[in-house]
């Protein structure tokens, strides 16, 4: 594991409640996307609990963070870090597929040159408006021949 340690204080009983996990994630949000486990130092009374985070995903796309927390006075061994890395790799694949699917859906509903909604997006928007509207309304289509 590489990187600078950040300190987060655990509750006196050493539990990982929702707020503690959110504090860990706040520290992990600063972690670089370099594929390395980043240590987070956790202070618990006299003993130090070791935690590591791994940022998954690319900037501008969906991201996740893997956190490993060891019991007070212990460090996760290489086998535990490797198992967590394998899980993180699977999560990274799922995130990449989700981002790819979003891009494909956007491409199917928008013009590649202008980025404006295309005919499919317009028809979907009209269908949704018809389904949601209790009031009558009108739709005007303007078709420009040979418009490029």
PDB file of C-alpha atoms in Angstrom:
ATOM      1  CA  UNK A   1       0.000   0.000   0.000  1.00  0.00           C
ATOM      2  CA  UNK A   2       1.203   3.459  -0.910  1.00  0.00           C
ATOM      3  CA  UNK A   3       0.127   7.018  -0.199  1.00  0.00           C
ATOM      4  CA  UNK A   4      -0.259   9.338   2.737  1.00  0.00           C
ATOM      5  CA  UNK A   5      -2.383   8.223   5.679  1.00  0.00           C
ATOM      6  CA  UNK A   6      -5.424  10.229   6.753  1.00  0.00           C
ATOM      7  CA  UNK A   7      -6.714   9.918  10.300  1.00  0.00           C
ATOM      8  CA  UNK A   8     -10.348   9.186  11.109  1.00  0.00           C
ATOM      9  CA  UNK A   9     -11.495   8.514  14.671  1.00  0.00           C
ATOM     10  CA  UNK A  10     -13.703   5.522  15.343  1.00  0.00           C
ATOM     11  CA  UNK A  11     -16.338   5.508  18.066  1.00  0.00           C
ATOM     12  CA  UNK A  12     -15.056   4.205  21.442  1.00  0.00           C
ATOM     13  CA  UNK A  13     -16.585   0.763  20.829  1.00  0.00           C
ATOM     14  CA  UNK A  14     -14.754   0.475  17.482  1.00  0.00           C
ATOM     15  CA  UNK A  15     -17.958  -0.054  15.512  1.00  0.00           C
ATOM     16  CA  UNK A  16     -18.264   0.881  11.865  1.00  0.00           C
ATOM     17  CA  UNK A  17     -21.598   2.652  11.860  1.00  0.00           C
ATOM     18  CA  UNK A  18     -22.995   4.606   8.915  1.00  0.00           C
ATOM     19  CA  UNK A  19     -21.395   7.906   9.972  1.00  0.00           C
ATOM     20  CA  UNK A  20     -17.958   6.303  10.396  1.00  0.00           C
ATOM     21  CA  UNK A  21     -18.184   4.710   6.957  1.00  0.00           C
ATOM     22  CA  UNK A  22     -19.234   8.069   5.473  1.00  0.00           C
ATOM     23  CA  UNK A  23     -16.217   9.731   7.130  1.00  0.00           C
ATOM     24  CA  UNK A  24     -13.989   7.013   5.658  1.00  0.00           C
ATOM     25  CA  UNK A  25     -15.514   7.564   2.226  1.00  0.00           C
ATOM     26  CA  UNK A  26     -14.981  11.325   2.557  1.00  0.00           C
ATOM     27  CA  UNK A  27     -11.276  10.632   3.100  1.00  0.00           C
ATOM     28  CA  UNK A  28     -11.257   8.072   0.309  1.00  0.00           C
ATOM     29  CA  UNK A  29     -12.765  10.581  -2.141  1.00  0.00           C
ATOM     30  CA  UNK A  30      -9.361  12.286  -2.303  1.00  0.00           C
ATOM     31  CA  UNK A  31      -7.589   9.046  -3.220  1.00  0.00           C
ATOM     32  CA  UNK A  32      -5.942   9.004  -6.637  1.00  0.00           C
ATOM     33  CA  UNK A  33      -7.214   6.676  -9.362  1.00  0.00           C
ATOM     34  CA  UNK A  34      -3.916   4.840  -9.640  1.00  0.00           C
ATOM     35  CA  UNK A  35      -4.918   1.259  -8.826  1.00  0.00           C
ATOM     36  CA  UNK A  36      -3.069   1.311  -5.490  1.00  0.00           C
ATOM     37  CA  UNK A  37      -4.471   0.755  -2.009  1.00  0.00           C
ATOM     38  CA  UNK A  38      -4.292   4.031  -0.070  1.00  0.00           C
ATOM     39  CA  UNK A  39      -3.919   3.783   3.730  1.00  0.00           C
ATOM     40  CA  UNK A  40      -6.301   5.588   6.077  1.00  0.00           C
ATOM     41  CA  UNK A  41      -5.188   5.663   9.719  1.00  0.00           C
ATOM     42  CA  UNK A  42      -8.008   5.083  12.192  1.00  0.00           C
ATOM     43  CA  UNK A  43      -7.437   6.077  15.790  1.00  0.00           C
ATOM     44  CA  UNK A  44      -9.188   3.948  18.403  1.00  0.00           C
ATOM     45  CA  UNK A  45      -8.204   4.805  21.984  1.00  0.00           C
ATOM     46  CA  UNK A  46      -4.677   3.369  22.415  1.00  0.00           C
ATOM     47  CA  UNK A  47      -4.624   1.083  19.365  1.00  0.00           C
ATOM     48  CA  UNK A  48      -4.546   2.067  15.725  1.00  0.00           C
ATOM     49  CA  UNK A  49      -6.926   0.334  13.347  1.00  0.00           C
ATOM     50  CA  UNK A  50      -5.671   0.148   9.772  1.00  0.00           C
ATOM     51  CA  UNK A  51      -7.914   0.860   6.825  1.00  0.00           C
ATOM     52  CA  UNK A  52      -7.196   1.029   3.125  1.00  0.00           C
ATOM     53  CA  UNK A  53      -9.233   2.420   0.266  1.00  0.00           C
ATOM     54  CA  UNK A  54      -9.091   1.791  -3.450  1.00  0.00           C
ATOM     55  CA  UNK A  55     -10.766   4.222  -5.844  1.00  0.00           C
ATOM     56  CA  UNK A  56     -12.484   2.449  -8.740  1.00  0.00           C
ATOM     57  CA  UNK A  57     -13.582   4.033 -12.022  1.00  0.00           C
ATOM     58  CA  UNK A  58     -12.508   7.005 -14.065  1.00  0.00           C
ATOM     59  CA  UNK A  59     -13.139  10.725 -13.471  1.00  0.00           C
ATOM     60  CA  UNK A  60     -16.313  11.883 -15.182  1.00  0.00           C
ATOM     61  CA  UNK A  61     -17.832   8.390 -15.009  1.00  0.00           C
ATOM     62  CA  UNK A  62     -19.496   6.425 -12.199  1.00  0.00           C
ATOM     63  CA  UNK A  63     -17.018   5.654  -9.417  1.00  0.00           C
ATOM     64  CA  UNK A  64     -16.855   3.444  -6.349  1.00  0.00           C
ATOM     65  CA  UNK A  65     -14.474   2.981  -3.452  1.00  0.00           C
ATOM     66  CA  UNK A  66     -13.430  -0.295  -1.866  1.00  0.00           C
ATOM     67  CA  UNK A  67     -12.632  -0.040   1.849  1.00  0.00           C
ATOM     68  CA  UNK A  68     -10.816  -2.613   3.968  1.00  0.00           C
ATOM     69  CA  UNK A  69     -10.739  -2.135   7.732  1.00  0.00           C
ATOM     70  CA  UNK A  70      -8.659  -4.414   9.975  1.00  0.00           C
ATOM     71  CA  UNK A  71      -9.192  -5.053  13.667  1.00  0.00           C
ATOM     72  CA  UNK A  72      -7.308  -2.843  16.121  1.00  0.00           C
ATOM     73  CA  UNK A  73      -3.601  -3.597  16.129  1.00  0.00           C
ATOM     74  CA  UNK A  74      -3.756  -5.723  12.944  1.00  0.00           C
ATOM     75  CA  UNK A  75      -3.100  -5.055   9.276  1.00  0.00           C
ATOM     76  CA  UNK A  76      -4.822  -6.749   6.346  1.00  0.00           C
ATOM     77  CA  UNK A  77      -2.508  -9.328   4.792  1.00  0.00           C
ATOM     78  CA  UNK A  78      -1.645  -9.497   1.100  1.00  0.00           C
ATOM     79  CA  UNK A  79      -4.196 -12.274   0.540  1.00  0.00           C
ATOM     80  CA  UNK A  80      -7.039 -10.117   1.888  1.00  0.00           C
ATOM     81  CA  UNK A  81      -5.890  -7.147  -0.189  1.00  0.00           C
ATOM     82  CA  UNK A  82      -5.696  -9.372  -3.286  1.00  0.00           C
ATOM     83  CA  UNK A  83      -9.199 -10.782  -2.706  1.00  0.00           C
ATOM     84  CA  UNK A  84     -10.546  -7.263  -2.269  1.00  0.00           C
ATOM     85  CA  UNK A  85      -8.680  -6.191  -5.415  1.00  0.00           C
ATOM     86  CA  UNK A  86     -10.379  -8.973  -7.390  1.00  0.00           C
ATOM     87  CA  UNK A  87     -13.770  -7.804  -6.128  1.00  0.00           C
ATOM     88  CA  UNK A  88     -12.834  -4.209  -6.999  1.00  0.00           C
ATOM     89  CA  UNK A  89     -11.888  -5.345 -10.516  1.00  0.00           C
ATOM     90  CA  UNK A  90     -15.347  -6.851 -10.947  1.00  0.00           C
ATOM     91  CA  UNK A  91     -16.942  -3.640  -9.709  1.00  0.00           C
ATOM     92  CA  UNK A  92     -14.777  -1.663 -12.165  1.00  0.00           C
ATOM     93  CA  UNK A  93     -16.043  -3.830 -15.032  1.00  0.00           C
ATOM     94  CA  UNK A  94     -19.658  -3.275 -13.955  1.00  0.00           C
ATOM     95  CA  UNK A  95     -19.058   0.494 -13.732  1.00  0.00           C
ATOM     96  CA  UNK A  96     -17.463   0.547 -17.189  1.00  0.00           C
ATOM     97  CA  UNK A  97     -20.404  -1.383 -18.655  1.00  0.00           C
ATOM     98  CA  UNK A  98     -22.866   1.029 -17.012  1.00  0.00           C
ATOM     99  CA  UNK A  99     -21.013   4.039 -18.429  1.00  0.00           C
ATOM    100  CA  UNK A 100     -20.889   2.402 -21.874  1.00  0.00           C
ATOM    101  CA  UNK A 101     -24.615   1.675 -21.783  1.00  0.00           C
ATOM    102  CA  UNK A 102     -25.365   5.301 -20.853  1.00  0.00           C
ATOM    103  CA  UNK A 103     -23.246   6.523 -23.765  1.00  0.00           C
ATOM    104  CA  UNK A 104     -25.011   4.142 -26.186  1.00  0.00           C
ATOM    105  CA  UNK A 105     -28.460   5.247 -25.009  1.00  0.00           C
ATOM    106  CA  UNK A 106     -27.439   8.899 -25.388  1.00  0.00           C
ATOM    107  CA  UNK A 107     -26.015   8.239 -28.872  1.00  0.00           C
ATOM    108  CA  UNK A 108     -29.224   6.499 -29.940  1.00  0.00           C
ATOM    109  CA  UNK A 109     -31.349   9.497 -28.916  1.00  0.00           C
ATOM    110  CA  UNK A 110     -29.139  12.429 -29.944  1.00  0.00           C
ATOM    111  CA  UNK A 111     -27.595  13.732 -33.150  1.00  0.00           C
ATOM    112  CA  UNK A 112     -23.858  13.032 -33.277  1.00  0.00           C
ATOM    113  CA  UNK A 113     -23.018  16.391 -34.879  1.00  0.00           C
ATOM    114  CA  UNK A 114     -25.183  18.795 -32.888  1.00  0.00           C
ATOM    115  CA  UNK A 115     -25.908  16.809 -29.716  1.00  0.00           C
ATOM    116  CA  UNK A 116     -29.588  17.745 -30.082  1.00  0.00           C
ATOM    117  CA  UNK A 117     -32.337  15.199 -29.423  1.00  0.00           C
ATOM    118  CA  UNK A 118     -33.249  13.221 -32.538  1.00  0.00           C
ATOM    119  CA  UNK A 119     -36.595  11.943 -33.821  1.00  0.00           C
ATOM    120  CA  UNK A 120     -36.617   8.954 -31.440  1.00  0.00           C
ATOM    121  CA  UNK A 121     -36.093  11.251 -28.430  1.00  0.00           C
ATOM    122  CA  UNK A 122     -38.842  13.570 -29.694  1.00  0.00           C
ATOM    123  CA  UNK A 123     -41.315  10.715 -30.128  1.00  0.00           C
ATOM    124  CA  UNK A 124     -40.489   9.390 -26.633  1.00  0.00           C
ATOM    125  CA  UNK A 125     -40.963  12.877 -25.141  1.00  0.00           C
ATOM    126  CA  UNK A 126     -44.310  13.308 -26.920  1.00  0.00           C
ATOM    127  CA  UNK A 127     -45.500   9.858 -25.786  1.00  0.00           C
ATOM    128  CA  UNK A 128     -44.532  10.703 -22.200  1.00  0.00           C
ATOM    129  CA  UNK A 129     -46.298  14.081 -22.394  1.00  0.00           C
ATOM    130  CA  UNK A 130     -49.459  12.463 -23.778  1.00  0.00           C
ATOM    131  CA  UNK A 131     -49.431   9.833 -21.024  1.00  0.00           C
ATOM    132  CA  UNK A 132     -48.866  12.413 -18.266  1.00  0.00           C
ATOM    133  CA  UNK A 133     -51.212  15.137 -19.517  1.00  0.00           C
ATOM    134  CA  UNK A 134     -54.829  15.475 -18.536  1.00  0.00           C
ATOM    135  CA  UNK A 135     -55.167  18.648 -20.643  1.00  0.00           C
ATOM    136  CA  UNK A 136     -55.344  18.753 -24.443  1.00  0.00           C
ATOM    137  CA  UNK A 137     -52.249  20.062 -26.211  1.00  0.00           C
ATOM    138  CA  UNK A 138     -50.814  20.350 -29.695  1.00  0.00           C
ATOM    139  CA  UNK A 139     -47.554  19.257 -31.276  1.00  0.00           C
ATOM    140  CA  UNK A 140     -46.069  21.042 -34.271  1.00  0.00           C
ATOM    141  CA  UNK A 141     -43.459  19.328 -36.440  1.00  0.00           C
ATOM    142  CA  UNK A 142     -41.339  21.397 -38.775  1.00  0.00           C
ATOM    143  CA  UNK A 143     -39.483  19.342 -41.376  1.00  0.00           C
ATOM    144  CA  UNK A 144     -36.698  21.095 -43.277  1.00  0.00           C
ATOM    145  CA  UNK A 145     -35.815  19.309 -46.487  1.00  0.00           C
ATOM    146  CA  UNK A 146     -32.128  19.105 -47.377  1.00  0.00           C
ATOM    147  CA  UNK A 147     -31.112  20.579 -44.010  1.00  0.00           C
ATOM    148  CA  UNK A 148     -27.552  19.565 -43.171  1.00  0.00           C
TER     149      UNK A 148
END
